[in-house]
Coordinates of C-alpha atoms in Angstrom, one line a residue:
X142 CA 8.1 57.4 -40.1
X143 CA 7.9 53.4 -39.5
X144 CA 3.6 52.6 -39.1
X145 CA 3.9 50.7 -35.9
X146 CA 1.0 47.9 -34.7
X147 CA 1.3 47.8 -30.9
X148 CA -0.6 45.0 -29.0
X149 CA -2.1 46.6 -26.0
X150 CA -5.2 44.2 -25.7
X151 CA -6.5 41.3 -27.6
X152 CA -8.9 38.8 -27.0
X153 CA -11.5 35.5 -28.0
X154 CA -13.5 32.7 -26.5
X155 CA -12.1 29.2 -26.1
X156 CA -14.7 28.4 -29.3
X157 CA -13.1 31.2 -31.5
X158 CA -15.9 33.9 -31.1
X159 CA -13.6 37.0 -32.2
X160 CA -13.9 40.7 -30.2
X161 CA -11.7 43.1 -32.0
X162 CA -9.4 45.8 -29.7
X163 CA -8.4 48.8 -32.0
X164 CA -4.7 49.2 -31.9
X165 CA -2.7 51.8 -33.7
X166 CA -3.8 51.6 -37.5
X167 CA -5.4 48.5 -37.4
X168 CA -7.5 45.9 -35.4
X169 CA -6.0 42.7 -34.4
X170 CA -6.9 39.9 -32.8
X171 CA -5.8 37.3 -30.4
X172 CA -7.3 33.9 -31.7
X173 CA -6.8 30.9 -29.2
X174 CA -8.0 27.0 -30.3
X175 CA -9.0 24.6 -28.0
X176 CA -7.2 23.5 -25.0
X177 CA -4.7 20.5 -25.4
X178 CA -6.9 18.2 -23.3
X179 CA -4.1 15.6 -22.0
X180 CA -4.3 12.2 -23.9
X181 CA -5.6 9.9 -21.0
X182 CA -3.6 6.1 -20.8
X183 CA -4.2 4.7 -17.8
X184 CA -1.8 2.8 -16.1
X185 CA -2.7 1.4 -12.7
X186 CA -5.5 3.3 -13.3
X187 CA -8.3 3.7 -10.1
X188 CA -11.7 4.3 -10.9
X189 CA -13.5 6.6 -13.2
X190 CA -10.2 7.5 -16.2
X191 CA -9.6 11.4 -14.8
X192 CA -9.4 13.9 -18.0
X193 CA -7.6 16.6 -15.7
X194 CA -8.0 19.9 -17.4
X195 CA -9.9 19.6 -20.6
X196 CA -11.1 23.9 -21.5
X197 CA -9.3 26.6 -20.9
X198 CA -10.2 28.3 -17.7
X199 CA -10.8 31.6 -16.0
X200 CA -6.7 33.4 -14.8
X201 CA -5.1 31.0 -17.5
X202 CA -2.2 32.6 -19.2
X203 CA 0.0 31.9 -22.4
X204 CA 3.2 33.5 -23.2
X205 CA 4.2 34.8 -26.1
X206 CA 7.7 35.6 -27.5
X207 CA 7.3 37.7 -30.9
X208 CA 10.2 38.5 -33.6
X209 CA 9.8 41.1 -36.4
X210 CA 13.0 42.1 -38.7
X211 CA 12.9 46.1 -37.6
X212 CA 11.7 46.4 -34.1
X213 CA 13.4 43.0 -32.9
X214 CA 12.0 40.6 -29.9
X215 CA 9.1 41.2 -27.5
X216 CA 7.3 39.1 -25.0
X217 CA 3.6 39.0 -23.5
X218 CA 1.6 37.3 -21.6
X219 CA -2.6 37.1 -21.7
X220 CA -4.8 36.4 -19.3
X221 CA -8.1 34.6 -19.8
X222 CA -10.9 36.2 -18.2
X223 CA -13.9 33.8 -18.4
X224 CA -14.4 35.1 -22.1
X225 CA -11.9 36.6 -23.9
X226 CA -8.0 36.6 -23.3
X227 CA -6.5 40.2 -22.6
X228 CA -2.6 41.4 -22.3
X229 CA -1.4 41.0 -19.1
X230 CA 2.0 42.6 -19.2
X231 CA 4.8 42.9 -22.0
X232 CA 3.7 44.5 -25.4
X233 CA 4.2 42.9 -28.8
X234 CA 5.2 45.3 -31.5
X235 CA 5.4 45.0 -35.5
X236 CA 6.5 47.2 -38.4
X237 CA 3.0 47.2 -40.4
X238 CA 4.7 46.1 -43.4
X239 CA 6.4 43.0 -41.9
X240 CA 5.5 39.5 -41.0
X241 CA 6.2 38.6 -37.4
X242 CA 7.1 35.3 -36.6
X243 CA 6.2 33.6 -33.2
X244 CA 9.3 31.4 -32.0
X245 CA 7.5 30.4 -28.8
X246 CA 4.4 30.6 -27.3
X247 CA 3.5 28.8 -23.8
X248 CA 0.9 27.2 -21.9
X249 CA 3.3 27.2 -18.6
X250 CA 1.3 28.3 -14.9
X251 CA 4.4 28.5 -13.2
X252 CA 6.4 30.7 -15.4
X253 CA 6.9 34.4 -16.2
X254 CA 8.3 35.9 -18.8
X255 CA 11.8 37.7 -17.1
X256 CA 14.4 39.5 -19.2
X257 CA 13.7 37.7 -22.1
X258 CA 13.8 34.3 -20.4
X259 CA 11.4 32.2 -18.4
X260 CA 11.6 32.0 -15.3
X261 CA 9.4 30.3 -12.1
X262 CA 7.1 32.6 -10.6
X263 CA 7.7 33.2 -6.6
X264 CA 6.1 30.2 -4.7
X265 CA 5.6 28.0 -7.6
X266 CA 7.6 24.4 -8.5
X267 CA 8.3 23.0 -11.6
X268 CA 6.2 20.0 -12.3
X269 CA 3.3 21.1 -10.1
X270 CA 1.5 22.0 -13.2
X271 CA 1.8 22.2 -17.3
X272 CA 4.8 23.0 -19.5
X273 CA 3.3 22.8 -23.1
X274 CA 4.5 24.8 -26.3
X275 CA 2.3 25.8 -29.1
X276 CA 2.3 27.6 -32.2
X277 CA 1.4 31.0 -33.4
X278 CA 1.2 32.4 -36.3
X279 CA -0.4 36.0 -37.4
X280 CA -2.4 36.0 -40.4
X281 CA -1.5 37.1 -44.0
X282 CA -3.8 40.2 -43.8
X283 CA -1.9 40.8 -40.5
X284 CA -5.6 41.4 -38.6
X285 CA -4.8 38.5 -36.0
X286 CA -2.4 36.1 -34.4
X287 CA -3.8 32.4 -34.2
X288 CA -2.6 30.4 -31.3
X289 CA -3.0 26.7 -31.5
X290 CA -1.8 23.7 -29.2
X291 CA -3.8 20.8 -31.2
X292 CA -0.1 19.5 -32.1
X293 CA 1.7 20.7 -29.5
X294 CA 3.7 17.4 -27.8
X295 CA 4.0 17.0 -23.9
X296 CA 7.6 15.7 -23.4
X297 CA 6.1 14.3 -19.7
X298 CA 3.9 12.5 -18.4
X299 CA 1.5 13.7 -15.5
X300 CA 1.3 11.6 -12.1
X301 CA -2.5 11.5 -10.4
X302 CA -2.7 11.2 -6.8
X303 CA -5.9 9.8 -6.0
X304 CA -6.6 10.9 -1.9
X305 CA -8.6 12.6 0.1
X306 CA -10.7 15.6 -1.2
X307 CA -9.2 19.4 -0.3
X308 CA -6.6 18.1 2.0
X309 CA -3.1 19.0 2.1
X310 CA -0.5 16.4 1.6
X311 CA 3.5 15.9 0.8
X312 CA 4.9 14.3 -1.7
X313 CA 8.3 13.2 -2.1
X314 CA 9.7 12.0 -5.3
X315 CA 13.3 10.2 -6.0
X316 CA 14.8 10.5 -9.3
X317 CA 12.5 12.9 -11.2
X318 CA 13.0 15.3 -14.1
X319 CA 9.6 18.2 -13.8
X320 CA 8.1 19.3 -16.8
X321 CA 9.7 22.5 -18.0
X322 CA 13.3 21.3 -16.5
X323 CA 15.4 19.1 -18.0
X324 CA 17.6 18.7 -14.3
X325 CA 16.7 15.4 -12.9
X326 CA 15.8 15.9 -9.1
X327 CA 16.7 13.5 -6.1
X328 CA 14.4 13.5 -3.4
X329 CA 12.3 16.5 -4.4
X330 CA 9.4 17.4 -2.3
X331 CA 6.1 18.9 -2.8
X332 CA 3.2 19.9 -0.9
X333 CA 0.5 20.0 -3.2
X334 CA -4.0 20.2 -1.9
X335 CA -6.1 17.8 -3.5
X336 CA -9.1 19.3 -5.2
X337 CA -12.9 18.3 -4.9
X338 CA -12.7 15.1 -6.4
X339 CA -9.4 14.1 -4.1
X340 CA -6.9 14.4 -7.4
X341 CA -3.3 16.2 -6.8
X342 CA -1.2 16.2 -10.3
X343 CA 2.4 16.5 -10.3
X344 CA 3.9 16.3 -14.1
X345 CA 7.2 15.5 -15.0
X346 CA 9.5 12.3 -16.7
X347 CA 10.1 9.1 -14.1
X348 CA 12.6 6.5 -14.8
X349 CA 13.0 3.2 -13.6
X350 CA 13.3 3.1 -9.7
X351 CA 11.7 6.3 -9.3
X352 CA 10.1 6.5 -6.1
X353 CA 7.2 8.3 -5.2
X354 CA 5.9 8.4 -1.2
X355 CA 2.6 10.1 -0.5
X356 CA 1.9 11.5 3.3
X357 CA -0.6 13.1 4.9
X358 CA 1.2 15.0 7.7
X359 CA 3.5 12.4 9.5
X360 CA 0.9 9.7 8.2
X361 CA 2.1 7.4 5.2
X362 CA -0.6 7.4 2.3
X363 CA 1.2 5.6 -0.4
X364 CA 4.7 4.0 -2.1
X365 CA 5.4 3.6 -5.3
X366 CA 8.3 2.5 -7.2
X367 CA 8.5 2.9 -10.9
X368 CA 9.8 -0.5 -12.6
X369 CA 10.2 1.4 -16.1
X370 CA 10.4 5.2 -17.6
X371 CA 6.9 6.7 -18.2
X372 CA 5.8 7.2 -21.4
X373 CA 5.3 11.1 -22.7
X374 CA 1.6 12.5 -23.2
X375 CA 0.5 9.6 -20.9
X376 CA -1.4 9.7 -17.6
X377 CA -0.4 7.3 -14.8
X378 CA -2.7 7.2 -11.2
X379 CA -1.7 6.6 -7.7
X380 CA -3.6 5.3 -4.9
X381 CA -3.3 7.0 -2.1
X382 CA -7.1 6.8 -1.3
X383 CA -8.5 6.9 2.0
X384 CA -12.0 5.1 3.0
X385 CA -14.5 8.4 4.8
X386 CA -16.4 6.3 7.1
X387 CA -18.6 8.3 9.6
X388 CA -21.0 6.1 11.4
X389 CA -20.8 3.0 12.5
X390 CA -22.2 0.9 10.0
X391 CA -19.8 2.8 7.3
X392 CA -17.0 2.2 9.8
X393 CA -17.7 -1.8 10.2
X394 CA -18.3 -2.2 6.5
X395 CA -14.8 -0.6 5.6
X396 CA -12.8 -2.4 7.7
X397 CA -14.1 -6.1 7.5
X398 CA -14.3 -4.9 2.9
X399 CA -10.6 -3.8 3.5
X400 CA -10.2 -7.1 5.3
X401 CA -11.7 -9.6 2.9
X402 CA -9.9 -7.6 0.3
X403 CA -6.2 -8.8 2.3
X404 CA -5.2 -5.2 2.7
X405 CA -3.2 -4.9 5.4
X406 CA -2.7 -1.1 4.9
X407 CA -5.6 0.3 6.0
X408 CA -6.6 4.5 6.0
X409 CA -9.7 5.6 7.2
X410 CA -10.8 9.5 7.5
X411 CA -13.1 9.3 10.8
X412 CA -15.7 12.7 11.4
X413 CA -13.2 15.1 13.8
X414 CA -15.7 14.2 16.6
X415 CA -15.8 10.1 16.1
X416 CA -16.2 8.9 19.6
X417 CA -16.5 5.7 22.2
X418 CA -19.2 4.8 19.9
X419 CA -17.1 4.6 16.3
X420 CA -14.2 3.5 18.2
X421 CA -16.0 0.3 19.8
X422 CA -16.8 -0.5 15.8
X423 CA -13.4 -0.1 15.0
X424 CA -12.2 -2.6 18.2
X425 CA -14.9 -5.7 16.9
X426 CA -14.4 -5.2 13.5
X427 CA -10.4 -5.4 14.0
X428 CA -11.3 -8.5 15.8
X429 CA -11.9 -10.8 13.6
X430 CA -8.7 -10.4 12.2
X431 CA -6.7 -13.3 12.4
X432 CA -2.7 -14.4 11.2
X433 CA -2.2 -10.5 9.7
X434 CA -0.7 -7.5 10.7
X435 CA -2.6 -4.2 10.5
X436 CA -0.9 -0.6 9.4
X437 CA -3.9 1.9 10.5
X438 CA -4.2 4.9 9.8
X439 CA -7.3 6.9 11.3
X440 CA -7.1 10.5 9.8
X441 CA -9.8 13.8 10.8
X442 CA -10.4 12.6 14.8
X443 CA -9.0 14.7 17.1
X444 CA -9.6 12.7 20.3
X445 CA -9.0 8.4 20.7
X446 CA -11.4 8.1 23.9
X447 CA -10.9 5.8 26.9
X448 CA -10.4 2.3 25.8
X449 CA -10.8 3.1 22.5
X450 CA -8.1 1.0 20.6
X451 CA -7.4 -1.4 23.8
X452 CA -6.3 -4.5 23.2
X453 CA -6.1 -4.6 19.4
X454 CA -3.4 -7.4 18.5
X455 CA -3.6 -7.1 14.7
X456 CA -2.2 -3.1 15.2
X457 CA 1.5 -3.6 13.8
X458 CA 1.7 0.6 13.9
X459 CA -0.6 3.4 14.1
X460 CA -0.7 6.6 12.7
X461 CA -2.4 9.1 14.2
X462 CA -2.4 12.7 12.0
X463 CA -5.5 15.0 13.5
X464 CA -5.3 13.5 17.3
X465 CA -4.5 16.3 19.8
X466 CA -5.5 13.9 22.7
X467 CA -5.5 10.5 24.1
X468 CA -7.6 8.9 26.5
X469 CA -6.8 6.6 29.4
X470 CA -5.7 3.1 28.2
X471 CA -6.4 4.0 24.8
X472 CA -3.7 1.4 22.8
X473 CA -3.7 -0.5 26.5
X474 CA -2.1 -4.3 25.4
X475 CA -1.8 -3.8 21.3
X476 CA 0.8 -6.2 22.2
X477 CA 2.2 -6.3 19.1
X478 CA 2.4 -3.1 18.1
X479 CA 6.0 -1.6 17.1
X480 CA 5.2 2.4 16.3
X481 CA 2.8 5.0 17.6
X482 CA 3.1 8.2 15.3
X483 CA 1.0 10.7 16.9
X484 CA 3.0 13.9 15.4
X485 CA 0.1 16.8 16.9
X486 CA -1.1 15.2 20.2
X487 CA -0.5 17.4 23.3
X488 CA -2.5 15.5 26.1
X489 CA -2.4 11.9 27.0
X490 CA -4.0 10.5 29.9
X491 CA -2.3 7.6 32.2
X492 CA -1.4 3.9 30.6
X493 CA -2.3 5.3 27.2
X494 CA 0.7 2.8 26.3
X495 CA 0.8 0.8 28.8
X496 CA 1.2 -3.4 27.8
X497 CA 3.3 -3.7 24.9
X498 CA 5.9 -6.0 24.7
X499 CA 7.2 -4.7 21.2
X500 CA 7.4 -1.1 20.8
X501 CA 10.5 1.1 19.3
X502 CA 8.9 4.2 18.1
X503 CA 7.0 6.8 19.5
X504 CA 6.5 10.3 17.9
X505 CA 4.5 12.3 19.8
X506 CA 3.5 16.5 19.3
X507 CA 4.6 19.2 22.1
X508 CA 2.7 17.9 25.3
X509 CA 1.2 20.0 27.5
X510 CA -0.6 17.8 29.5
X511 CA 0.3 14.1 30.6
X512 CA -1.6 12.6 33.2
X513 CA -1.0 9.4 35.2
X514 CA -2.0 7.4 38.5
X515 CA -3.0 9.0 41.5
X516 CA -1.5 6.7 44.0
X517 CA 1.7 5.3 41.9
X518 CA 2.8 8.6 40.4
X519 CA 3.0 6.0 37.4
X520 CA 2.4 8.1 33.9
X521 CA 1.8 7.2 30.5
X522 CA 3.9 3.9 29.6
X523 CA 4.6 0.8 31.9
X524 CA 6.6 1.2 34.9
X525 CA 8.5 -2.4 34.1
X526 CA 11.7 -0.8 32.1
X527 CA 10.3 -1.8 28.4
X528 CA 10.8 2.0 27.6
X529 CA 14.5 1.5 27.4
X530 CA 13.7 -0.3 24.1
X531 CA 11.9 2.8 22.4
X532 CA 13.2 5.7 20.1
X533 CA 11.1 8.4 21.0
X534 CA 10.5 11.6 18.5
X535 CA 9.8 14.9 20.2
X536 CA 9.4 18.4 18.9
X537 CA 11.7 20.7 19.0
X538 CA 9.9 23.0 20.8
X539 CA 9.5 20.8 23.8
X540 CA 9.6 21.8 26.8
X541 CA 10.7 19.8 30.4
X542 CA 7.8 18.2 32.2
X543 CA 7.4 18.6 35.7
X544 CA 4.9 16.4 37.4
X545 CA 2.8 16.5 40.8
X546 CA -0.3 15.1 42.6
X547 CA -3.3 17.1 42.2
X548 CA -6.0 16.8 44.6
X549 CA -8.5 18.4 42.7
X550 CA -8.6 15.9 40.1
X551 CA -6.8 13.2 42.1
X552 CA -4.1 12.4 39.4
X553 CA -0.6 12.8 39.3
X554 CA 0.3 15.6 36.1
X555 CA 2.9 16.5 34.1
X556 CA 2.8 20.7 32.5
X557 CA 5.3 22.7 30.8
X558 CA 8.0 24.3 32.5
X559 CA 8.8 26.8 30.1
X560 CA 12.7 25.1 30.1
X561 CA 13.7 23.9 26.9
X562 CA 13.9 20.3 26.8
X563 CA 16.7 19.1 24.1
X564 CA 18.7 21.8 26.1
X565 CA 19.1 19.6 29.2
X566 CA 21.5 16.6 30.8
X567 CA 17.8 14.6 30.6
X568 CA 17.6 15.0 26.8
X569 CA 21.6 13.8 26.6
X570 CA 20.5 10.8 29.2
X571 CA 17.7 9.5 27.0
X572 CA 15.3 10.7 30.1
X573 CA 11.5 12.2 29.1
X574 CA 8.6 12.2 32.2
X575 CA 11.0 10.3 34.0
X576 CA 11.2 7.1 31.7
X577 CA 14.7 6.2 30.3
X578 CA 14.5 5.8 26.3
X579 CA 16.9 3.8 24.2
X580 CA 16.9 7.3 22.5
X581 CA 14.9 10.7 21.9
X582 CA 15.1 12.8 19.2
X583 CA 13.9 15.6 17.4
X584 CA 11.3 14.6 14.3
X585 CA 11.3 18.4 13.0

């Protein structure tokens, strides 16, 4: 009758302090070294150098595939509780008189063990996290299995995206091979959260010409384009940063810093309830800009007030994320301003948009509300025929907007009528609120 060692539970601190599991006829003993920390090389590096991961952490998991001569292959994977690793699932099983070996063992979040094979776990991506192999070896008194990753060698390198802390944002990546995959991926998208310091990580191989673009909803955070292949084991950064600038005084200091610096990208997260106040900072600060072009970027306010960005010549576009509403001759004469990106907006009040002369895009969110003159019926844009010049992006959800005087509030307004708007002759026409478009489309 064969003497059989079967691994039901096994366990040890990141610093090797050993707890023993009886199993079968003997005690063994799952003994884990430190955690690969990833060798940090800069390269267009921002800030403090980010380590990443550097200890192993509570719900980390290795994977182990296990080989004797007599009971052939088995696979497990361990968990890490805080203290000491224990079997998740799988078993590994030995003939007591026989040596194991270990042909693979894993440090690889995204993966399961699946018919002998690994395989992505439901929801994740390759290249949103590691892909490392170790070693493991059990030892000659066959009392426990040592796992060690101190030589283990990444064949990637791991891309930081320095932005906003805890926000959601989409990457896109051209020409791109993930770690754990060796299929190079065109135009590959990811929507990754930052954590508390503002760091996403996406890991993987990038060649020359590889393109990375960083957005935060509709709103452009950063473009990069790789001039040469990245080197394995090394860390490369990203700015996609955004300046948090609450009061006034943060919000003047930002801009005219941004400014001096001759950045004419420029990405500021506002408080959700920034008002006539912050927005008056933001109109004299802007100008003193002269012979440049502004991209801006104003991300967490939900409402640009009455006035607010009136008469701003440096705007060359404006992206507008969080905003759900805006105010009555809020961009009023930006003459030079060529796209409005307002992707979540549902209420606009009258000449919002009124007194550009170079306009082509507009991409608004569903509308629910538009509001205009009382005594011209006149609505959101200029009533001189520049609209015919401007692509304008629309939800798909959209609905028609019908539009009448209200006495109560003296306006003329434009609601829902439940109809379907890209279902109509207007939609084929180029017609929205009764403006003719050189085009209207769907963003979604």
């Amino acid at each position: 009758m064969l003497a059989v060692v079967t691994i039901v539970m096994a366990s040890c601190t990141s610093d090797i302090e050993e707890t023993t599991a009886t199993t079968g006829k003997s005690n063994v003993q799952l003994v884990v070294g430190e955690f690969p920390a990833f060798g940090d090389s800069q390269t267009r590096a921002i800030g403090t150098p980010d380590e990443g991961k550097t200890s192993w952490a509570e719900g980390d998991e290795l994977l182990l595939e296990m080989t004797s001569k007599t009971l052939g292959t088995k696979y497990a994977a361990f968990k890490y509780n805080g203290s000491s690793w224990e079997l998740a699932s799988g078993e590994l099983s030995y003939k007591e008189d026989e040596v194991p070996t270990f042909p693979h063992v894993y440090y690889a979040p995204n993966y399961k063990w699946e018919a002998g094979k690994l395989v992505l776990k439901e929801g994740k991506a390759a290249g949103t996290d590691e892909y490392i192999e170790g070693k493991a070896n059990i030892t000659p008194n066959g009392q426990a299995i040592t796992v060690e990753f101190s030589k283990a060698t990444r064949n990637y390198s791991r891309l930081r995206i320095a932005t906003m802390p805890n926000k959601p944002i989409t990457v896109t990546i051209d020409r791109y091979t993930p770690a754990g995959s060796s299929d190079m991926k065109w135009d590959q998208k990811y929507a990754l959260t930052s954590d508390e310091k503002g760091n996403a990580y996406l890991y993987g191989t990038f060649v020359p010409y590889s393109r990375v673009d960083v957005k935060y909803g509709e709103a452009p955070l950063a473009t990069h384009k790789f001039s040469q292949a990245t080197v394995n084991a090394k860390s490369y950064a990203l700015d996609a940063t955004v300046i948090s600038a609450n009061s006034a005084e943060e919000i003047k200091s930002a801009i005219e810093q941004e400014v001096a610096n001759s950045k004419t990208a420029i990405r500021l997260n506002l408080a959700s309830d920034a008002g006539a106040n912050e927005f008056k900072t933001i109109r004299e600060a802007f100008k003193n800009v002269k012979d440049a072009t502004i991209d801006l970027t104003l991300i967490g306010c939900k409402e640009i007030p009455a006035d607010g960005l009136k008469e701003l010549n440096a705007l060359k576009s404006i992206f507008l994320p969080d905003v759900t509403k805006i105010g009555m001759n809020a961009l009023f004469r930006c003459v030079y301003l060529e796209e409005i990106c307002a992707p979540n907006v549902s209420t606009i009040d009258e000449r919002a948009f009124a007194g550009f002369i170079m306009l082509e895009k507009v991409t608004l969110g569903e509308l629910t509300d538009v509001r205009g003159e009382a005594n011209s019926g006149g609505g959101i844009f200029d009533d001189d025929n520049w609209t015919p010049y401007i692509d304008l992006y629309l939800p798909k959800n959209q609905e028609v907007m019908k539009g009448e005087f209200d006495e109560n509030s003296n306006q003329y307004i434009w609601k829902p009528t439940g109809e379907k708007y890209f279902a109509t002759p207007d939609y084929d026409n180029g017609i929205f609120l009764g403006y003719q478009f050189n085009s209207v489309k769907s963003w979604e």
